[in-house]
Short mmCIF file of C-alpha atoms and ligand atoms in Angstrom, two decimals:
data_model
loop_
_atom_site.label_atom_id
_atom_site.label_comp_id
_atom_site.label_asym_id
_atom_site.label_seq_id
_atom_site.Cartn_x
_atom_site.Cartn_y
_atom_site.Cartn_z
CA MET A 1 12.98 -3.88 24.95
CA ILE A 2 9.86 -5.05 23.07
CA ARG A 3 8.33 -2.70 20.50
CA ILE A 4 4.74 -3.00 19.29
CA SER A 5 3.88 -2.02 15.72
CA PRO A 6 0.10 -2.01 15.14
CA SER A 7 -0.80 -2.76 11.52
CA ILE A 8 -3.27 -0.24 10.11
CA LEU A 9 -4.51 -2.92 7.69
CA ALA A 10 -6.95 -3.87 10.47
CA SER A 11 -7.98 -0.28 11.23
CA ASP A 12 -11.01 1.71 10.06
CA PHE A 13 -9.63 3.47 6.95
CA THR A 14 -12.45 6.04 7.01
CA ARG A 15 -10.93 7.34 10.27
CA LEU A 16 -7.27 6.58 9.68
CA ALA A 17 -5.77 9.62 11.45
CA GLU A 18 -7.87 9.02 14.58
CA GLU A 19 -7.08 5.30 14.53
CA VAL A 20 -3.35 6.05 14.43
CA GLU A 21 -3.67 8.67 17.18
CA ASP A 22 -5.54 6.15 19.33
CA VAL A 23 -2.82 3.48 19.14
CA VAL A 24 -0.03 6.03 19.57
CA LYS A 25 -1.73 7.26 22.77
CA GLY A 26 -2.13 3.60 23.71
CA GLY A 27 1.64 3.07 23.61
CA ALA A 28 2.40 1.92 20.04
CA ASP A 29 6.12 2.24 19.27
CA PHE A 30 5.81 2.04 15.47
CA ILE A 31 2.92 2.22 12.99
CA HIS A 32 3.02 -0.71 10.55
CA VAL A 33 1.86 0.13 7.02
CA ASP A 34 1.16 -2.85 4.72
CA VAL A 35 1.61 -2.07 1.04
CA MET A 36 0.40 -4.80 -1.36
CA ASP A 37 0.54 -4.75 -5.16
CA GLY A 38 -1.69 -7.67 -6.17
CA VAL A 39 1.34 -9.33 -7.80
CA PHE A 40 3.80 -10.22 -5.04
CA VAL A 41 0.78 -11.10 -2.88
CA PRO A 42 -2.81 -11.89 -3.89
CA ASN A 43 -4.25 -8.67 -2.44
CA ILE A 44 -4.08 -4.91 -3.02
CA SER A 45 -4.00 -2.44 -0.12
CA ILE A 46 -2.54 1.07 -0.01
CA GLY A 47 0.44 2.97 -1.38
CA ILE A 48 2.51 6.14 -1.53
CA PRO A 49 -0.31 8.75 -1.16
CA VAL A 50 -1.46 7.12 2.09
CA VAL A 51 2.08 7.21 3.49
CA SER A 52 2.22 10.95 2.62
CA SER A 53 -1.09 11.54 4.39
CA LEU A 54 0.00 9.55 7.44
CA ARG A 55 3.20 11.61 7.57
CA LYS A 56 1.10 14.78 7.84
CA ALA A 57 -1.15 13.22 10.48
CA THR A 58 1.45 11.84 12.91
CA ASP A 59 5.03 12.05 14.15
CA ALA A 60 4.96 8.32 14.91
CA PHE A 61 7.64 6.07 13.42
CA LEU A 62 6.24 4.69 10.14
CA ASP A 63 7.30 1.07 9.59
CA VAL A 64 6.39 0.53 5.93
CA HIS A 65 6.17 -3.11 4.81
CA LEU A 66 6.29 -3.41 1.02
CA MET A 67 4.75 -6.61 -0.31
CA ILE A 68 5.47 -5.60 -3.89
CA THR A 69 7.48 -7.07 -6.73
CA LYS A 70 10.69 -5.26 -7.74
CA PRO A 71 10.76 -2.90 -4.73
CA GLU A 72 13.82 -1.11 -6.16
CA ARG A 73 11.34 0.78 -8.39
CA TYR A 74 9.58 2.48 -5.49
CA VAL A 75 11.65 2.50 -2.29
CA GLY A 76 12.93 6.04 -2.94
CA GLU A 77 9.39 7.36 -3.33
CA PHE A 78 8.29 5.71 -0.09
CA CYS A 79 11.22 7.38 1.68
CA ASP A 80 10.31 10.76 0.19
CA ALA A 81 6.66 10.23 1.19
CA GLY A 82 7.74 10.03 4.84
CA ALA A 83 8.47 6.41 5.72
CA ASP A 84 10.91 6.09 8.63
CA MET A 85 11.75 2.48 7.80
CA VAL A 86 11.18 0.74 4.48
CA VAL A 87 10.97 -3.05 4.64
CA PHE A 88 10.78 -5.18 1.51
CA HIS A 89 10.98 -8.84 0.61
CA VAL A 90 14.20 -10.63 -0.26
CA GLU A 91 12.13 -12.81 -2.66
CA ALA A 92 10.80 -9.78 -4.56
CA SER A 93 13.77 -9.09 -6.83
CA GLU A 94 17.24 -10.18 -7.96
CA PRO A 95 20.05 -10.03 -5.37
CA GLN A 96 21.76 -7.02 -7.00
CA ASP A 97 18.45 -5.13 -7.15
CA ILE A 98 17.78 -5.93 -3.48
CA LEU A 99 21.20 -4.50 -2.61
CA ASP A 100 20.57 -1.41 -4.75
CA ALA A 101 17.17 -0.90 -3.08
CA MET A 102 18.79 -1.17 0.36
CA LYS A 103 21.43 1.39 -0.62
CA THR A 104 18.75 3.79 -1.92
CA VAL A 105 16.94 3.69 1.44
CA ILE A 106 20.19 4.15 3.38
CA GLU A 107 21.20 7.11 1.18
CA LYS A 108 17.80 8.69 1.87
CA GLY A 109 18.71 8.56 5.57
CA LYS A 110 16.00 6.03 6.46
CA LYS A 111 16.11 2.64 8.15
CA VAL A 112 16.00 -0.43 5.94
CA GLY A 113 14.45 -3.81 6.64
CA LEU A 114 14.37 -7.11 4.77
CA SER A 115 11.54 -9.60 5.05
CA VAL A 116 11.28 -13.35 4.49
CA LYS A 117 8.12 -15.29 3.63
CA PRO A 118 7.43 -18.50 5.59
CA LYS A 119 9.00 -20.84 3.02
CA THR A 120 12.20 -18.76 2.62
CA PRO A 121 15.14 -20.00 4.72
CA ALA A 122 17.07 -17.67 7.00
CA THR A 123 20.33 -18.23 5.10
CA VAL A 124 18.98 -16.24 2.11
CA LEU A 125 19.47 -13.13 4.29
CA LEU A 126 23.18 -13.70 4.88
CA PRO A 127 24.54 -11.47 2.06
CA TYR A 128 22.58 -8.48 3.39
CA LEU A 129 22.86 -8.76 7.17
CA ASP A 130 25.64 -6.21 7.62
CA LEU A 131 23.52 -3.46 5.97
CA VAL A 132 20.12 -4.16 7.46
CA ASP A 133 18.44 -2.38 10.42
CA MET A 134 15.62 -4.90 10.83
CA VAL A 135 14.74 -8.41 9.67
CA LEU A 136 11.01 -9.13 9.34
CA VAL A 137 10.04 -12.78 9.72
CA MET A 138 6.57 -13.44 8.32
CA THR A 139 4.63 -15.74 10.64
CA VAL A 140 1.77 -16.10 8.10
CA GLU A 141 1.78 -16.13 4.29
CA PRO A 142 1.74 -12.39 3.45
CA GLY A 143 -1.38 -10.90 1.89
CA PHE A 144 -4.10 -10.80 4.52
CA GLY A 145 -4.66 -9.84 8.13
CA GLY A 146 -6.39 -12.11 10.60
CA GLN A 147 -4.58 -15.36 9.71
CA LYS A 148 -3.38 -18.03 12.11
CA PHE A 149 0.18 -17.78 13.50
CA MET A 150 2.56 -20.45 12.11
CA PRO A 151 4.50 -21.92 15.09
CA ASP A 152 6.93 -23.65 12.71
CA MET A 153 8.47 -20.19 12.10
CA LEU A 154 9.91 -20.15 15.65
CA PRO A 155 13.13 -22.05 14.78
CA LYS A 156 13.75 -19.59 11.92
CA ILE A 157 13.46 -16.64 14.33
CA GLU A 158 16.00 -18.39 16.59
CA THR A 159 18.38 -18.98 13.66
CA ILE A 160 18.16 -15.33 12.58
CA ALA A 161 18.69 -14.14 16.17
CA SER A 162 21.80 -16.28 16.40
CA MET A 163 23.15 -15.08 13.02
CA LEU A 164 22.55 -11.45 14.01
CA SER A 165 24.17 -11.82 17.42
CA LYS A 166 27.43 -12.44 15.56
CA LEU A 167 27.02 -10.30 12.43
CA ASN A 168 24.83 -7.31 13.40
CA PRO A 169 23.77 -7.29 17.08
CA ASP A 170 21.90 -3.96 16.81
CA CYS A 171 19.58 -5.27 14.09
CA LEU A 172 15.93 -5.58 15.15
CA ILE A 173 13.87 -8.73 14.57
CA GLU A 174 10.23 -8.12 13.70
CA VAL A 175 7.47 -10.71 13.40
CA ASP A 176 4.25 -10.21 11.47
CA GLY A 177 1.11 -12.33 11.29
CA GLY A 178 -1.16 -13.80 13.93
CA ILE A 179 0.55 -12.06 16.86
CA ASP A 180 -1.66 -11.77 19.96
CA PRO A 181 -1.22 -12.25 23.73
CA GLU A 182 -1.07 -16.04 23.22
CA THR A 183 1.59 -16.10 20.49
CA ALA A 184 3.63 -13.08 21.67
CA PRO A 185 5.52 -14.98 24.42
CA LEU A 186 6.62 -17.62 21.89
CA VAL A 187 8.14 -15.12 19.43
CA LYS A 188 9.77 -13.09 22.20
CA LYS A 189 11.38 -16.23 23.58
CA ALA A 190 12.68 -17.05 20.08
CA GLY A 191 14.32 -13.60 19.84
CA ALA A 192 11.81 -11.24 18.22
CA ASN A 193 11.76 -7.69 19.60
CA VAL A 194 9.34 -5.85 17.27
CA LEU A 195 5.84 -7.33 17.22
CA VAL A 196 3.38 -6.38 14.48
CA ALA A 197 -0.26 -6.80 15.47
CA GLY A 198 -3.24 -5.93 13.29
CA SER A 199 -6.38 -7.69 14.47
CA ALA A 200 -5.15 -8.09 18.06
CA VAL A 201 -4.95 -4.27 18.42
CA PHE A 202 -7.37 -2.59 16.01
CA LYS A 203 -10.23 -5.06 16.48
CA LYS A 204 -10.22 -4.35 20.23
CA ALA A 205 -12.12 -1.45 21.76
CA ASP A 206 -9.36 -0.59 24.26
CA ARG A 207 -6.21 -0.27 22.18
CA ALA A 208 -3.96 0.67 25.13
CA ALA A 209 -4.98 -2.52 26.95
CA ALA A 210 -4.52 -4.56 23.76
CA ILE A 211 -1.00 -3.20 23.22
CA GLU A 212 0.00 -3.77 26.85
CA ALA A 213 -1.44 -7.30 26.76
CA ILE A 214 0.86 -8.15 23.84
CA ARG A 215 3.89 -6.33 25.26
CA ASN A 216 3.62 -7.90 28.71
CA ALA A 217 2.40 -11.35 27.69
C1 LIG B 1 -0.01 -9.60 6.28
C2 LIG B 1 0.48 -8.28 6.80
C3 LIG B 1 0.32 -8.12 8.26
C4 LIG B 1 -1.10 -8.15 8.77
C5 LIG B 1 -1.06 -8.69 10.17
O1 LIG B 1 0.40 -9.78 4.97
O2 LIG B 1 1.85 -8.11 6.50
O3 LIG B 1 0.99 -6.96 8.73
O4 LIG B 1 -1.71 -6.89 8.77
O5 LIG B 1 -2.37 -8.85 10.62
P1 LIG B 1 -2.73 -9.75 11.89
O6 LIG B 1 -1.99 -9.19 13.05
O7 LIG B 1 -4.21 -9.58 11.97
O8 LIG B 1 -2.31 -11.16 11.57
ZN1 LIG B 2 3.01 -6.44 7.46
#
Protein backbone atom coordinates (compact mmCIF):
# COMPACT_ATOMS: atom_id res chain seq x y z
CA MET A 1 0.00 0.00 0.00
CA ILE A 2 1.42 3.39 -1.06
CA ARG A 3 0.49 6.45 0.99
CA ILE A 4 0.76 10.00 -0.34
CA SER A 5 1.60 12.83 2.06
CA PRO A 6 1.27 16.24 0.36
CA SER A 7 3.59 18.85 1.89
CA ILE A 8 1.77 22.06 2.74
CA LEU A 9 5.05 23.95 2.30
CA ALA A 10 4.05 24.27 -1.36
CA SER A 11 0.45 25.30 -0.62
CA ASP A 12 -1.14 28.76 -0.51
CA PHE A 13 -0.83 29.63 3.21
CA THR A 14 -3.49 32.34 2.91
CA ARG A 15 -6.00 29.53 2.24
CA LEU A 16 -4.45 26.73 4.27
CA ALA A 17 -7.67 25.05 5.45
CA GLU A 18 -9.09 24.95 1.92
CA GLU A 19 -5.79 23.70 0.50
CA VAL A 20 -5.76 20.82 3.00
CA GLU A 21 -9.42 20.02 2.33
CA ASP A 22 -8.70 19.94 -1.41
CA VAL A 23 -5.89 17.37 -1.13
CA VAL A 24 -7.81 15.28 1.42
CA LYS A 25 -10.75 15.12 -1.03
CA GLY A 26 -8.19 14.31 -3.72
CA GLY A 27 -7.07 11.20 -1.85
CA ALA A 28 -4.17 12.33 0.36
CA ASP A 29 -3.43 9.77 3.08
CA PHE A 30 -1.39 12.08 5.34
CA ILE A 31 -0.76 15.84 5.48
CA HIS A 32 2.97 16.60 5.68
CA VAL A 33 3.86 19.63 7.81
CA ASP A 34 7.43 20.96 7.44
CA VAL A 35 8.72 22.75 10.53
CA MET A 36 12.05 24.59 10.07
CA ASP A 37 13.95 26.57 12.70
CA GLY A 38 16.57 28.46 10.66
CA VAL A 39 19.30 26.60 12.58
CA PHE A 40 19.05 22.92 11.65
CA VAL A 41 18.20 24.04 8.11
CA PRO A 42 18.79 27.40 6.40
CA ASN A 43 15.09 28.33 6.27
CA ILE A 44 12.23 29.15 8.65
CA SER A 45 8.69 27.91 8.02
CA ILE A 46 5.90 27.25 10.52
CA GLY A 47 5.48 25.89 14.04
CA ILE A 48 3.22 24.82 16.88
CA PRO A 49 0.36 27.36 16.39
CA VAL A 50 -0.10 26.24 12.78
CA VAL A 51 -0.30 22.59 13.85
CA SER A 52 -3.00 23.59 16.39
CA SER A 53 -4.94 25.43 13.69
CA LEU A 54 -4.63 22.53 11.26
CA ARG A 55 -5.91 20.18 13.98
CA LYS A 56 -9.07 22.29 14.25
CA ALA A 57 -9.46 22.41 10.46
CA THR A 58 -9.10 18.72 9.59
CA ASP A 59 -9.31 15.14 10.85
CA ALA A 60 -6.55 14.15 8.41
CA PHE A 61 -3.45 12.39 9.74
CA LEU A 62 -0.85 15.10 10.45
CA ASP A 63 2.66 13.93 9.57
CA VAL A 64 4.82 16.60 11.23
CA HIS A 65 8.44 16.77 10.01
CA LEU A 66 10.63 18.70 12.44
CA MET A 67 13.76 20.15 10.86
CA ILE A 68 14.83 21.70 14.14
CA THR A 69 17.86 21.37 16.39
CA LYS A 70 17.37 19.60 19.75
CA PRO A 71 13.85 18.29 18.98
CA GLU A 72 13.57 16.88 22.52
CA ARG A 73 12.69 20.45 23.59
CA TYR A 74 9.49 20.59 21.55
CA VAL A 75 8.19 17.15 20.58
CA GLY A 76 5.74 17.05 23.51
CA GLU A 77 4.24 20.39 22.48
CA PHE A 78 3.81 19.22 18.89
CA CYS A 79 1.98 16.14 20.17
CA ASP A 80 -0.28 18.27 22.37
CA ALA A 81 -0.93 20.62 19.43
CA GLY A 82 -2.43 17.70 17.50
CA ALA A 83 0.30 16.01 15.48
CA ASP A 84 -0.50 12.35 14.74
CA MET A 85 3.11 11.51 13.92
CA VAL A 86 6.18 13.50 14.94
CA VAL A 87 9.26 12.95 12.79
CA PHE A 88 12.62 14.45 13.70
CA HIS A 89 16.21 14.16 12.55
CA VAL A 90 18.69 11.71 14.00
CA GLU A 91 21.41 14.35 13.36
CA ALA A 92 19.59 17.00 15.41
CA SER A 93 20.65 15.93 18.91
CA GLU A 94 22.72 13.53 21.02
CA PRO A 95 21.74 9.83 20.92
CA GLN A 96 20.31 9.84 24.47
CA ASP A 97 18.24 12.95 23.70
CA ILE A 98 16.94 11.34 20.48
CA LEU A 99 15.86 8.31 22.51
CA ASP A 100 14.22 10.53 25.15
CA ALA A 101 12.38 12.48 22.43
CA MET A 102 11.13 9.21 20.90
CA LYS A 103 9.90 8.03 24.30
CA THR A 104 8.09 11.34 24.90
CA VAL A 105 6.17 10.96 21.62
CA ILE A 106 5.34 7.32 22.35
CA GLU A 107 4.11 8.20 25.87
CA LYS A 108 1.86 10.87 24.33
CA GLY A 109 0.24 8.08 22.31
CA LYS A 110 1.49 9.37 18.95
CA LYS A 111 3.52 7.78 16.18
CA VAL A 112 7.22 8.56 16.03
CA GLY A 113 9.46 8.87 13.00
CA LEU A 114 13.19 9.40 12.53
CA SER A 115 14.69 11.14 9.53
CA VAL A 116 18.10 11.03 7.86
CA LYS A 117 19.66 13.75 5.71
CA PRO A 118 21.27 12.70 2.40
CA LYS A 119 24.81 12.42 3.80
CA THR A 120 23.78 10.38 6.87
CA PRO A 121 24.25 6.62 6.47
CA ALA A 122 21.44 4.18 7.20
CA THR A 123 23.41 2.46 9.98
CA VAL A 124 23.03 5.55 12.23
CA LEU A 125 19.37 4.48 12.62
CA LEU A 126 20.17 1.02 13.98
CA PRO A 127 19.93 1.83 17.73
CA TYR A 128 16.41 3.21 17.28
CA LEU A 129 14.78 0.86 14.78
CA ASP A 130 12.84 -1.23 17.30
CA LEU A 131 11.01 1.88 18.62
CA VAL A 132 10.28 3.72 15.41
CA ASP A 133 7.00 3.77 13.41
CA MET A 134 8.46 5.42 10.31
CA VAL A 135 11.87 6.19 8.82
CA LEU A 136 12.02 9.30 6.62
CA VAL A 137 14.76 9.26 4.00
CA MET A 138 15.46 12.76 2.68
CA THR A 139 15.91 12.68 -1.09
CA VAL A 140 17.03 16.35 -1.17
CA GLU A 141 18.99 18.43 1.36
CA PRO A 142 16.25 19.56 3.78
CA GLY A 143 15.26 23.23 3.85
CA PHE A 144 13.40 24.02 0.66
CA GLY A 145 10.66 22.66 -1.56
CA GLY A 146 11.04 22.33 -5.31
CA GLN A 147 14.54 20.79 -5.36
CA LYS A 148 15.78 18.04 -7.64
CA PHE A 149 15.45 14.41 -6.48
CA MET A 150 18.81 12.76 -5.59
CA PRO A 151 18.86 9.29 -7.24
CA ASP A 152 21.93 8.32 -5.20
CA MET A 153 19.57 7.98 -2.19
CA LEU A 154 17.97 4.86 -3.74
CA PRO A 155 20.55 2.38 -2.35
CA LYS A 156 20.02 3.86 1.14
CA ILE A 157 16.26 3.27 0.87
CA GLU A 158 17.01 -0.34 -0.12
CA THR A 159 19.38 -0.78 2.84
CA ILE A 160 16.81 0.61 5.28
CA ALA A 161 14.08 -1.59 3.79
CA SER A 162 16.28 -4.62 4.26
CA MET A 163 17.20 -3.67 7.86
CA LEU A 164 13.53 -3.10 8.71
CA SER A 165 12.38 -6.37 7.15
CA LYS A 166 14.39 -8.11 9.87
CA LEU A 167 14.10 -5.70 12.80
CA ASN A 168 10.71 -3.93 12.47
CA PRO A 169 8.66 -5.08 9.45
CA ASP A 170 5.66 -2.83 10.28
CA CYS A 171 7.77 0.33 10.15
CA LEU A 172 6.89 2.68 7.27
CA ILE A 173 9.52 4.15 4.93
CA GLU A 174 8.84 7.71 3.81
CA VAL A 175 10.72 9.70 1.18
CA ASP A 176 10.75 13.47 0.94
CA GLY A 177 12.11 15.78 -1.74
CA GLY A 178 11.65 15.94 -5.49
CA ILE A 179 8.97 13.22 -5.62
CA ASP A 180 6.79 13.38 -8.74
CA PRO A 181 5.35 10.86 -11.24
CA GLU A 182 8.85 10.38 -12.75
CA THR A 183 10.72 9.69 -9.49
CA ALA A 184 7.91 7.89 -7.62
CA PRO A 185 8.42 4.50 -9.37
CA LEU A 186 12.12 4.56 -8.41
CA VAL A 187 11.51 5.09 -4.68
CA LYS A 188 8.66 2.57 -4.59
CA LYS A 189 10.88 -0.04 -6.21
CA ALA A 190 13.56 0.68 -3.59
CA GLY A 191 11.04 0.06 -0.78
CA ALA A 192 9.45 3.40 0.11
CA ASN A 193 5.73 3.29 0.96
CA VAL A 194 4.96 6.86 2.09
CA LEU A 195 5.66 9.50 -0.55
CA VAL A 196 5.84 13.18 0.40
CA ALA A 197 5.09 15.55 -2.47
CA GLY A 198 4.97 19.32 -2.23
CA SER A 199 5.34 20.95 -5.64
CA ALA A 200 4.06 17.90 -7.54
CA VAL A 201 0.68 18.19 -5.74
CA PHE A 202 0.08 21.77 -4.62
CA LYS A 203 1.46 23.44 -7.76
CA LYS A 204 -1.04 21.49 -9.89
CA ALA A 205 -4.58 22.70 -10.48
CA ASP A 206 -6.12 19.21 -10.19
CA ARG A 207 -4.82 17.83 -6.91
CA ALA A 208 -6.74 14.53 -7.15
CA ALA A 209 -5.13 13.82 -10.53
CA ALA A 210 -1.71 14.85 -9.19
CA ILE A 211 -2.01 12.50 -6.21
CA GLU A 212 -3.19 9.59 -8.36
CA ALA A 213 -0.41 10.22 -10.87
CA ILE A 214 2.18 9.80 -8.10
CA ARG A 215 0.41 6.85 -6.45
CA ASN A 216 -0.06 4.91 -9.69
CA ALA A 217 3.18 5.88 -11.42
C1 LIG B 1 12.16 19.92 2.35
C2 LIG B 1 10.86 19.45 2.94
C3 LIG B 1 9.96 18.80 1.96
C4 LIG B 1 9.49 19.68 0.83
C5 LIG B 1 9.24 18.79 -0.36
O1 LIG B 1 13.05 20.26 3.35
O2 LIG B 1 11.10 18.53 3.98
O3 LIG B 1 8.85 18.20 2.61
O4 LIG B 1 8.32 20.39 1.13
O5 LIG B 1 8.93 19.59 -1.45
P1 LIG B 1 9.00 19.03 -2.95
O6 LIG B 1 8.06 17.89 -3.03
O7 LIG B 1 8.56 20.23 -3.74
O8 LIG B 1 10.42 18.62 -3.22
ZN1 LIG C 1 9.39 17.33 4.83
